[in-house]
JSON list of C-alpha atoms in Angstrom, two decimals:
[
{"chain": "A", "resi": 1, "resn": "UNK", "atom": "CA", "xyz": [37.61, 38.11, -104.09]},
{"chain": "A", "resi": 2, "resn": "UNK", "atom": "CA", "xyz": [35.70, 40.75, -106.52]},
{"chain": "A", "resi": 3, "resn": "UNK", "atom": "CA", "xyz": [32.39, 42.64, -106.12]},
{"chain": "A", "resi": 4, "resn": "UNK", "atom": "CA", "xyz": [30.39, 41.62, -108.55]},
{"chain": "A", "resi": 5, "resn": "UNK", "atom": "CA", "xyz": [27.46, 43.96, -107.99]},
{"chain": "A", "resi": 6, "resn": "UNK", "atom": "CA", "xyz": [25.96, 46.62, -104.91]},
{"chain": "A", "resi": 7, "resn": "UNK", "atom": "CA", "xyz": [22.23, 46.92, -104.19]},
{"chain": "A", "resi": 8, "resn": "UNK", "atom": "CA", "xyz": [22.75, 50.17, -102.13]},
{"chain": "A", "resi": 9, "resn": "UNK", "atom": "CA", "xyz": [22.81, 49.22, -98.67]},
{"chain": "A", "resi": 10, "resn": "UNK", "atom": "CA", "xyz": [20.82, 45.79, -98.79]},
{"chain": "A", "resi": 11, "resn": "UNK", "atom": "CA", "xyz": [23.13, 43.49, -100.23]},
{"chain": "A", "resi": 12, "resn": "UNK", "atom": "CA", "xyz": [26.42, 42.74, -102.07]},
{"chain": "A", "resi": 13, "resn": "UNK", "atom": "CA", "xyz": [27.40, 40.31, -104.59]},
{"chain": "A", "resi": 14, "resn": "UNK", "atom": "CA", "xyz": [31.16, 38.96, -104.31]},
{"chain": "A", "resi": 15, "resn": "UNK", "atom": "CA", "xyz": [32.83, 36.39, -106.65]},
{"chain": "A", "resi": 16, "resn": "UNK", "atom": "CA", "xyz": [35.58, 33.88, -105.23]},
{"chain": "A", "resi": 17, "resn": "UNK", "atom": "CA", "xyz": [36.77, 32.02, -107.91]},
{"chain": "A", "resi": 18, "resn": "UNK", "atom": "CA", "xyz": [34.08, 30.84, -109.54]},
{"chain": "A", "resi": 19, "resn": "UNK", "atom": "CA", "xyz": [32.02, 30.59, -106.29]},
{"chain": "A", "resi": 20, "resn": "UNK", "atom": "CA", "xyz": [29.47, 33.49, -105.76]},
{"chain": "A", "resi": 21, "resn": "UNK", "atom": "CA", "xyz": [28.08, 34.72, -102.57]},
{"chain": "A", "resi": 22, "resn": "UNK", "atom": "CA", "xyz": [25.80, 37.23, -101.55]},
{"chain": "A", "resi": 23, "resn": "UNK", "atom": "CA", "xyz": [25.57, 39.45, -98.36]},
{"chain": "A", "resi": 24, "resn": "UNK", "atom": "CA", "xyz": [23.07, 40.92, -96.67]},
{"chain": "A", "resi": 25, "resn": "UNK", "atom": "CA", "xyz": [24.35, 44.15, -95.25]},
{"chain": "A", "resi": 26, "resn": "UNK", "atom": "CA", "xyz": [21.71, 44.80, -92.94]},
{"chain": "A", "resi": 27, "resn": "UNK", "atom": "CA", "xyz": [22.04, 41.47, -91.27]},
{"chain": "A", "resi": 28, "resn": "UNK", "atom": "CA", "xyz": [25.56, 40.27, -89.35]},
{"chain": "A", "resi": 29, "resn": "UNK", "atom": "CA", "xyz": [26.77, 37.30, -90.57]},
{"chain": "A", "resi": 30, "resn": "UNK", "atom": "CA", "xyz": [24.01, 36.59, -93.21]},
{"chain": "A", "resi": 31, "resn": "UNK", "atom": "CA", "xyz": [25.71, 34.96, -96.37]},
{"chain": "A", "resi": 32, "resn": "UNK", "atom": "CA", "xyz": [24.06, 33.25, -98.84]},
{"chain": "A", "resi": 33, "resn": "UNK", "atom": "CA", "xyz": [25.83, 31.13, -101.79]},
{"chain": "A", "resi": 34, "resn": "UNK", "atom": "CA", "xyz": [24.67, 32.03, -105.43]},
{"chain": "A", "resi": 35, "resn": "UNK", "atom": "CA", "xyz": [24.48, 30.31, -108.54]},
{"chain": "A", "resi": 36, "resn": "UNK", "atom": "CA", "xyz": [27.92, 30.16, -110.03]},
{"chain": "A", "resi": 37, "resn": "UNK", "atom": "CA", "xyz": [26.39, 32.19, -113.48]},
{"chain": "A", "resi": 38, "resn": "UNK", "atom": "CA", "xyz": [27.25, 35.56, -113.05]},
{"chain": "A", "resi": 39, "resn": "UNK", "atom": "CA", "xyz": [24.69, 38.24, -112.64]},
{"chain": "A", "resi": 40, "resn": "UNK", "atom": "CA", "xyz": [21.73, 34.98, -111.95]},
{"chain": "A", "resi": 41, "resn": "UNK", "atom": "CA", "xyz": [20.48, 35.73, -108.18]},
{"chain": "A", "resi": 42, "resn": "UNK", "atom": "CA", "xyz": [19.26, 32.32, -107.57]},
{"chain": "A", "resi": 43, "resn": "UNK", "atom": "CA", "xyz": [20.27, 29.71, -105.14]},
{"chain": "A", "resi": 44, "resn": "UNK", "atom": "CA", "xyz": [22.19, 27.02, -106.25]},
{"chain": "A", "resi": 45, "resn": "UNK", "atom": "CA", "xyz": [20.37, 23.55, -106.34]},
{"chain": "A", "resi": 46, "resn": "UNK", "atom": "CA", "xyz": [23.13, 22.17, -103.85]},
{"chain": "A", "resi": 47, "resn": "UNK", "atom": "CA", "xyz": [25.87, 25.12, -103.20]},
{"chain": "A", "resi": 48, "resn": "UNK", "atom": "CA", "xyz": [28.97, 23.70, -104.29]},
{"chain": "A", "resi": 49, "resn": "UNK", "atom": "CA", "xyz": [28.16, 19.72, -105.43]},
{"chain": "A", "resi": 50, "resn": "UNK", "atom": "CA", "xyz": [25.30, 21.29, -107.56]},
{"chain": "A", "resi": 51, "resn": "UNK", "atom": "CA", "xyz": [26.40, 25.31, -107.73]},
{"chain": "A", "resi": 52, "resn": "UNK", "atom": "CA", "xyz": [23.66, 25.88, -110.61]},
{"chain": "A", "resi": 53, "resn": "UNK", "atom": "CA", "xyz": [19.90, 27.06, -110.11]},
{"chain": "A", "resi": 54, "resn": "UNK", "atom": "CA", "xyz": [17.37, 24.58, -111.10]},
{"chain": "A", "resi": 55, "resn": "UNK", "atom": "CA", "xyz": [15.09, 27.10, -112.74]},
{"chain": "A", "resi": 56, "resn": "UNK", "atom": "CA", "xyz": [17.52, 27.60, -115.76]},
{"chain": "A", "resi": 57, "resn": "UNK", "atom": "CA", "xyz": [21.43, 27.38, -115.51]},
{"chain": "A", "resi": 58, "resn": "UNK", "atom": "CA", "xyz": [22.04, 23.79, -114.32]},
{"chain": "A", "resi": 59, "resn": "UNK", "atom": "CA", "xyz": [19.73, 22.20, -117.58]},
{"chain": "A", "resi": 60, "resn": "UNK", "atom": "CA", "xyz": [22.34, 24.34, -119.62]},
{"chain": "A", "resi": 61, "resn": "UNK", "atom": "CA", "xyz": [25.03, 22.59, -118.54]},
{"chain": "A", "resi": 62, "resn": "UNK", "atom": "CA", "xyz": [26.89, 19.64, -120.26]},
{"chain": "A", "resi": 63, "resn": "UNK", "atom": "CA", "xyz": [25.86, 15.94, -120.08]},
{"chain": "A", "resi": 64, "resn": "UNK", "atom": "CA", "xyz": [29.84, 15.40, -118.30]},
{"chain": "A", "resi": 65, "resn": "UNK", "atom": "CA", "xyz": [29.32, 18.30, -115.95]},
{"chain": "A", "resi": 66, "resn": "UNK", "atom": "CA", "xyz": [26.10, 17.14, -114.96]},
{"chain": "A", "resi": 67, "resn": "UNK", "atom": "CA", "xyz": [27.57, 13.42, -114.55]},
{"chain": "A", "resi": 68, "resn": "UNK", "atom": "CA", "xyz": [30.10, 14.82, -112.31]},
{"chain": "A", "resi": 69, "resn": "UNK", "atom": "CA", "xyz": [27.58, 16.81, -110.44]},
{"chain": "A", "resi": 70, "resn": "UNK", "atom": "CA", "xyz": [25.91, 13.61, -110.01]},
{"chain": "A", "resi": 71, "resn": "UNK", "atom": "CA", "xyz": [28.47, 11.25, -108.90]},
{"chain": "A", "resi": 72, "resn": "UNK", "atom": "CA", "xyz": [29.32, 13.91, -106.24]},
{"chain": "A", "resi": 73, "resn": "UNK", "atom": "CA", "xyz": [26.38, 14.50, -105.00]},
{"chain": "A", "resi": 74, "resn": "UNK", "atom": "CA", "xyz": [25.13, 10.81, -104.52]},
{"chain": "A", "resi": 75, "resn": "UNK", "atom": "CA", "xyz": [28.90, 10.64, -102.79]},
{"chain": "A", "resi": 76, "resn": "UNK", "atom": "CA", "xyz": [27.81, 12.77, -100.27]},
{"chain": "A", "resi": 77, "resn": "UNK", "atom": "CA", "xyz": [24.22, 11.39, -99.73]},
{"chain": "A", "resi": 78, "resn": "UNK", "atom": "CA", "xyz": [26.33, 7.84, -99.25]},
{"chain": "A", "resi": 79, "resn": "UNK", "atom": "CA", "xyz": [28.44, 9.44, -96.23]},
{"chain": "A", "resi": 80, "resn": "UNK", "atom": "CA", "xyz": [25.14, 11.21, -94.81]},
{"chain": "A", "resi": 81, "resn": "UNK", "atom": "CA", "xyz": [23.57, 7.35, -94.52]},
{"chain": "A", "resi": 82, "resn": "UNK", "atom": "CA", "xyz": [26.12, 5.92, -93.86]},
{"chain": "A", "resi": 83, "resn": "UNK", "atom": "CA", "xyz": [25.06, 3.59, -90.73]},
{"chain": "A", "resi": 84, "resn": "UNK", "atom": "CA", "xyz": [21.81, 3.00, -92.73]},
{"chain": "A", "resi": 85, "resn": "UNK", "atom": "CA", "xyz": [22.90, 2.80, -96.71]},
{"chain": "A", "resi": 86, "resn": "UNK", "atom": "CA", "xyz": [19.89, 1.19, -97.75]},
{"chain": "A", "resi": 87, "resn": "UNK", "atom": "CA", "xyz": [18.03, 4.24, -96.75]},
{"chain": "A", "resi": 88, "resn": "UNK", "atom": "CA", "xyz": [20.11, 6.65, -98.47]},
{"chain": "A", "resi": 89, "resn": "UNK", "atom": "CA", "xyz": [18.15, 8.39, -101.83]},
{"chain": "A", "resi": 90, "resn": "UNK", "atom": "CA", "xyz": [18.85, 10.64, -104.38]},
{"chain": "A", "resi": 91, "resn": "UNK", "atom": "CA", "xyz": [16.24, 13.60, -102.74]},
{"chain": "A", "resi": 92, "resn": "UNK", "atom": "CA", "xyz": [15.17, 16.74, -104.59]},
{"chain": "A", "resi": 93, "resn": "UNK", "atom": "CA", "xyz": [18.39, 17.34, -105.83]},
{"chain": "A", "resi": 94, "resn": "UNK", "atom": "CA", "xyz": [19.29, 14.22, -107.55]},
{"chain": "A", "resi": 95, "resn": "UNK", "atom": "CA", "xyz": [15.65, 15.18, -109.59]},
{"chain": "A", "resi": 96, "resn": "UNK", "atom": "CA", "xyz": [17.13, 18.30, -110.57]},
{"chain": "A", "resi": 97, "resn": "UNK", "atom": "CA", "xyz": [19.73, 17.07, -111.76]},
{"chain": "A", "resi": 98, "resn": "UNK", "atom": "CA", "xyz": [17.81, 14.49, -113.60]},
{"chain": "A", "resi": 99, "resn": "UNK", "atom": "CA", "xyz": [15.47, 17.06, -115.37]},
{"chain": "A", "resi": 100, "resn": "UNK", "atom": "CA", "xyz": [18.75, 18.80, -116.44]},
{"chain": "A", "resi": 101, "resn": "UNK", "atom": "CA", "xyz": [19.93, 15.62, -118.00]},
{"chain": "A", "resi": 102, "resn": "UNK", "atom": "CA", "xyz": [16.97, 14.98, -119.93]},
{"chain": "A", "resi": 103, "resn": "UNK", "atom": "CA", "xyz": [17.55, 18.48, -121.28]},
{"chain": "A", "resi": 104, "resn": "UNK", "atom": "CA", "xyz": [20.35, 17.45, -122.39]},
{"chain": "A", "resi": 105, "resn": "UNK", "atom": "CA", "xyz": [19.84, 14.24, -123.45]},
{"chain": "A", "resi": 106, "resn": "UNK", "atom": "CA", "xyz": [22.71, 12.56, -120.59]},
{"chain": "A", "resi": 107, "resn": "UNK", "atom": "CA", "xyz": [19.66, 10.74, -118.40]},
{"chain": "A", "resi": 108, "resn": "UNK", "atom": "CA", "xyz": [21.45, 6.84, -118.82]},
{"chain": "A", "resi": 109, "resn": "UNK", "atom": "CA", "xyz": [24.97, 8.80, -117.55]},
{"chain": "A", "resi": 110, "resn": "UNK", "atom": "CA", "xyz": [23.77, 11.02, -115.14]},
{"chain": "A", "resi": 111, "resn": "UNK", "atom": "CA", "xyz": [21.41, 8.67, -113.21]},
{"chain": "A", "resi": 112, "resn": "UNK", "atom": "CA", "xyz": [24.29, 5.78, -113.57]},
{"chain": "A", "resi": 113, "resn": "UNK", "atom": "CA", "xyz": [26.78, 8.27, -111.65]},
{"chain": "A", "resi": 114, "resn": "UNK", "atom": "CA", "xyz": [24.03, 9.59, -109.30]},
{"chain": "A", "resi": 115, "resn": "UNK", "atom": "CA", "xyz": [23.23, 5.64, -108.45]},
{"chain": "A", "resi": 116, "resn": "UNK", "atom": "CA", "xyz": [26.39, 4.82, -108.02]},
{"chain": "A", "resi": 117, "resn": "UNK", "atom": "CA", "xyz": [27.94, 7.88, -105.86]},
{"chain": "A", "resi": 118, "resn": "UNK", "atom": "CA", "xyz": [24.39, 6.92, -103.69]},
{"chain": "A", "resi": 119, "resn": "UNK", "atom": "CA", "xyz": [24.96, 3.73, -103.09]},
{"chain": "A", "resi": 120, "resn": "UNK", "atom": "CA", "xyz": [28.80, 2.39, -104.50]},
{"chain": "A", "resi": 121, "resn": "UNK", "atom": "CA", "xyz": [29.76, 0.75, -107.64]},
{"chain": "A", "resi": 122, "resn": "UNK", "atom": "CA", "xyz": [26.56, -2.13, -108.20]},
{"chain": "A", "resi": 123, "resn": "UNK", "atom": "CA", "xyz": [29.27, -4.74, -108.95]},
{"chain": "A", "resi": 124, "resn": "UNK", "atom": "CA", "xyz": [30.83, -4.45, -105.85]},
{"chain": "A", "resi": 125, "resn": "UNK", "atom": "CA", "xyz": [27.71, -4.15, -103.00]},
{"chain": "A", "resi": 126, "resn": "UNK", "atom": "CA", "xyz": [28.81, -7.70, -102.00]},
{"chain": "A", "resi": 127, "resn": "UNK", "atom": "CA", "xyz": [32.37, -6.09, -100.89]},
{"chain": "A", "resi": 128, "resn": "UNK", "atom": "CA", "xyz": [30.94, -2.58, -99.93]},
{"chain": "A", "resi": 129, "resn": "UNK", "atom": "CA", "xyz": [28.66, -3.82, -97.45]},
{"chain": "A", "resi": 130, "resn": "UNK", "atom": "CA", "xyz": [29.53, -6.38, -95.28]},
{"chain": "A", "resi": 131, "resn": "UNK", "atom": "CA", "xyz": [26.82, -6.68, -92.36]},
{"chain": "A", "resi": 132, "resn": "UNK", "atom": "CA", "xyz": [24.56, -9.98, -94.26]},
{"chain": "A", "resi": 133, "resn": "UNK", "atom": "CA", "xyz": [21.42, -8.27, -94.95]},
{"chain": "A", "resi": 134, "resn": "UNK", "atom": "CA", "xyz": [22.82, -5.24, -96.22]},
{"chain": "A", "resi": 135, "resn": "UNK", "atom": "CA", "xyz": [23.81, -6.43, -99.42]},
{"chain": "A", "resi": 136, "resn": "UNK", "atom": "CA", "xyz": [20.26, -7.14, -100.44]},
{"chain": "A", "resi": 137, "resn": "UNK", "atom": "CA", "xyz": [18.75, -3.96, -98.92]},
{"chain": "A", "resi": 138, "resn": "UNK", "atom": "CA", "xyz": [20.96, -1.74, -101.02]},
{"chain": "A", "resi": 139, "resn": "UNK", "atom": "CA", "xyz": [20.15, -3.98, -104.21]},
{"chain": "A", "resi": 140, "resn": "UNK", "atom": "CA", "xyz": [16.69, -3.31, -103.78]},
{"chain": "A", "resi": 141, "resn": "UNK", "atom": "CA", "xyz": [17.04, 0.54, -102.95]},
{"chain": "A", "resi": 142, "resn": "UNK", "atom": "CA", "xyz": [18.86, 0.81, -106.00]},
{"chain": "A", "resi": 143, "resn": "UNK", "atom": "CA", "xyz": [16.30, -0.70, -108.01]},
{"chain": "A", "resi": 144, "resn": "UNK", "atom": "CA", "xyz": [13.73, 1.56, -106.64]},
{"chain": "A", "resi": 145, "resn": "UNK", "atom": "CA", "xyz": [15.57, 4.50, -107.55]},
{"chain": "A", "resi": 146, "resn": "UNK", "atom": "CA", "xyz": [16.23, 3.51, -111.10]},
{"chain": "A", "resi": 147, "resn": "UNK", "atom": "CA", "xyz": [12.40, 3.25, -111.14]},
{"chain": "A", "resi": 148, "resn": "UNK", "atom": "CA", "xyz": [11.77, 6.70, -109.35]},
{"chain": "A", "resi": 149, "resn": "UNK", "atom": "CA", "xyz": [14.47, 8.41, -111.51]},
{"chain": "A", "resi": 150, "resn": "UNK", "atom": "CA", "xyz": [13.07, 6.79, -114.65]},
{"chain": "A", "resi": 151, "resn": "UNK", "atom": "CA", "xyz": [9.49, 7.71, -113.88]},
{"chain": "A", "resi": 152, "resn": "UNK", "atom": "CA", "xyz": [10.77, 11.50, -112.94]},
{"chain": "A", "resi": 153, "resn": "UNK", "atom": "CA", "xyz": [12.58, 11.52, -116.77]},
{"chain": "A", "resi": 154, "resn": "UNK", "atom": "CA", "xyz": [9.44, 10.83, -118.33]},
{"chain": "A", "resi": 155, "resn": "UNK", "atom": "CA", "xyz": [7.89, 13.34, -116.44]},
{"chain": "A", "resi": 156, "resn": "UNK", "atom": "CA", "xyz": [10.82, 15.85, -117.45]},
{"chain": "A", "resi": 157, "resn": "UNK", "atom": "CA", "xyz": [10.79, 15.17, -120.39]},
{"chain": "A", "resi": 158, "resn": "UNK", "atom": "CA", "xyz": [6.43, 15.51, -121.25]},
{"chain": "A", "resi": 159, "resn": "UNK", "atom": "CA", "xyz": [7.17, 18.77, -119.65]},
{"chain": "A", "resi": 160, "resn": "UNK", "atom": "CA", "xyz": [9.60, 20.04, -122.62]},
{"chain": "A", "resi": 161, "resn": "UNK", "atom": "CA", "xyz": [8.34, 18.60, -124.71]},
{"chain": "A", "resi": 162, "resn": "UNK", "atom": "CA", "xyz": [4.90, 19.85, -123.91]},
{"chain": "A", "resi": 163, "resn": "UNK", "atom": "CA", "xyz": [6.67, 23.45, -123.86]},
{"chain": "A", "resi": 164, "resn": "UNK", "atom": "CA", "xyz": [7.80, 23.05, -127.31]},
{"chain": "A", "resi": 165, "resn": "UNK", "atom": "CA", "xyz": [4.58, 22.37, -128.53]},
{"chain": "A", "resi": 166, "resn": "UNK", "atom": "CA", "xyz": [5.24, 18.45, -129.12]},
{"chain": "A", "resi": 167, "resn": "UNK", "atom": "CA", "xyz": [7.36, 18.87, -132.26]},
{"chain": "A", "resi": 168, "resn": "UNK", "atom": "CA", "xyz": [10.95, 18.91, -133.29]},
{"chain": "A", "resi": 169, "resn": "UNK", "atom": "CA", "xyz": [12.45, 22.31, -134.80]},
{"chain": "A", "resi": 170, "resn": "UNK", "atom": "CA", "xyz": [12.43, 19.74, -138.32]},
{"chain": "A", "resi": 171, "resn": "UNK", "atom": "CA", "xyz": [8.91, 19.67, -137.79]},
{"chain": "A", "resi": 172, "resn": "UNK", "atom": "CA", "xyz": [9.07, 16.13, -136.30]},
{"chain": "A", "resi": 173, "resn": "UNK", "atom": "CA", "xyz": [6.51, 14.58, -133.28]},
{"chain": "A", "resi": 174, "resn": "UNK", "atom": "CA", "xyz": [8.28, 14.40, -129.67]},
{"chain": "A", "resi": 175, "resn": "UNK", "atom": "CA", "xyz": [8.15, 11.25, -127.24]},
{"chain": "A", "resi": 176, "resn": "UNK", "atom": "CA", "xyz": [9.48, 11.03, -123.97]},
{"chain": "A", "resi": 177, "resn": "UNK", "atom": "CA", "xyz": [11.90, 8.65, -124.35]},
{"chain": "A", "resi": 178, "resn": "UNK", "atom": "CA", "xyz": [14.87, 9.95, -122.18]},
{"chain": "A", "resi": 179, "resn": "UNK", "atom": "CA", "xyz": [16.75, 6.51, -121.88]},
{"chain": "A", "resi": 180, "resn": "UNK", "atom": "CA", "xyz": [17.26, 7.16, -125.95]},
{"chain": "A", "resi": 181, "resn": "UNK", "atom": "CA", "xyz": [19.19, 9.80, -124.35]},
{"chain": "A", "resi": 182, "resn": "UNK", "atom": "CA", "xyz": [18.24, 12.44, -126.86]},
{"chain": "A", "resi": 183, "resn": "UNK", "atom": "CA", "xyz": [17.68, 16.15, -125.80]},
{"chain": "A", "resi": 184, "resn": "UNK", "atom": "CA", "xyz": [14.31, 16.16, -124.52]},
{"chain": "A", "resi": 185, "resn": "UNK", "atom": "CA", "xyz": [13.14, 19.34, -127.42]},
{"chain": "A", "resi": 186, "resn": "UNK", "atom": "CA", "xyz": [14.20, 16.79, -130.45]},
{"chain": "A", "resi": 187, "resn": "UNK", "atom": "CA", "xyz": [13.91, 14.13, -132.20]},
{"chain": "A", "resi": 188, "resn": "UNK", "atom": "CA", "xyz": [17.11, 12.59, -132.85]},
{"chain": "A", "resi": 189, "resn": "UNK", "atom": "CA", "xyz": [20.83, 13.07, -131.85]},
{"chain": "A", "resi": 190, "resn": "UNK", "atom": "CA", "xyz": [21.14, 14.62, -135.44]},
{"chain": "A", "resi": 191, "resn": "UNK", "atom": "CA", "xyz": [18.60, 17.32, -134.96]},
{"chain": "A", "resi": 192, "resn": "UNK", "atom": "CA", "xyz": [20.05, 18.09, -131.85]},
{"chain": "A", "resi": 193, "resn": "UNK", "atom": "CA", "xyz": [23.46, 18.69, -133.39]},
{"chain": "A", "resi": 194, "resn": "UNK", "atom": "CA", "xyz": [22.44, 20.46, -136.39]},
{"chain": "A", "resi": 195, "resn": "UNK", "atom": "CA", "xyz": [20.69, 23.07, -134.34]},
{"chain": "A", "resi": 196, "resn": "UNK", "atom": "CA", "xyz": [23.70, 23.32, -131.96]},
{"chain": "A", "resi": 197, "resn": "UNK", "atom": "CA", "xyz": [25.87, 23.88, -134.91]},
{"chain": "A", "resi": 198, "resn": "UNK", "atom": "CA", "xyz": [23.49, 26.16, -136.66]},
{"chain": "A", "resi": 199, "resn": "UNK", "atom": "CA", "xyz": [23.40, 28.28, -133.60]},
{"chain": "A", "resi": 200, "resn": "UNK", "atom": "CA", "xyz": [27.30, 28.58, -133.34]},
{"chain": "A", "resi": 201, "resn": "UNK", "atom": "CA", "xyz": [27.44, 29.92, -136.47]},
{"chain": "A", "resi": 202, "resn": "UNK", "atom": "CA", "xyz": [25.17, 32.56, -135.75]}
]
């Protein structure tokens, strides 16, 4: 464990691996987990299944990561409902994590993984749950959320898009399209990875 920073005698930053924490020195007991981006003093979305902030870091990283994130996440939502699956959804968290993807143009993976870790692999519901009606219930809640998580893309993705002025770096118009699983601020896959590369060689 390694300070990472001291406000005086308010608080304390420490580092654990690549878990942050702060600690309120004028309050016993009083720890709070932090992003995991060092020197960002925001709350995680979800402390360790989602250990990013919403407001910038977690849209920065990776369409995999985020996928991960995803699948964990919905794991855990599955074991919270778990005498009730049909009822189990995504929340505020699993929109985060949509927004990010949209960013990054990973919306088809990341709600796939968030879907299934919800609510267990589609294919197998039959075998999941066994209780008669259940089956059905938990086909239908998945629809919904493929409609609620589609619907919150779109929304994502009007947002950057409306941020970047509704036009590609090239100079091309935007749409929000996030199931073509582009990054929401261009046009095409190629646009994205040209300006990627341009800015590594910078």
């Amino acid at each position: 464990m390694t300070v990472e920073s001291c406000d005086s005698f308010r608080a304390v930053v420490v580092a654990c691996g690549d878990r942050r924490f702060e600690l309120l020195l004028s309050q016993d007991n009083w720890v709070a987990e932090l992003c995991r981006v060092p020197g960002c003093g925001h709350l995680p979305v979800a402390d360790a299944l989602i250990p990013y902030c919403g407001r910038r870091h977690l849209a920065e990283r990776s369409g995999k990561e985020l996928a991960e994130m995803a699948w964990a996440w919905g794991n855990d939502r599955r074991q919270e409902f778990e005498s009730t699956p049909a009822a189990a959804h995504v929340g505020n968290q699993g929109y985060a994590l949509i927004a990010a993807a949209v960013s990054q143009g990973a919306f088809s993976r990341v709600a796939a993984q968030l879907v299934e870790g919800c609510y267990g692999e589609p294919n197998l519901i039959d075998d999941i749950y066994l209780n008669e009606a259940e089956p059905m219930a938990v086909r239908h809640a998945i629809d919904n959320e493929h409609l609620l998580l589609k619907t919150r893309a779109r929304s994502a993705a009007a947002h950057i898009q409306k941020l970047a002025g509704g036009l590609c770096v090239c100079g091309a118009t935007l749409f929000p399209a996030p199931e073509a699983n582009v990054p929401a601020r261009y046009c095409s896959t190629q646009c994205a990875s040209s300006a990627a590369a341009s800015t590594a060689i910078r």
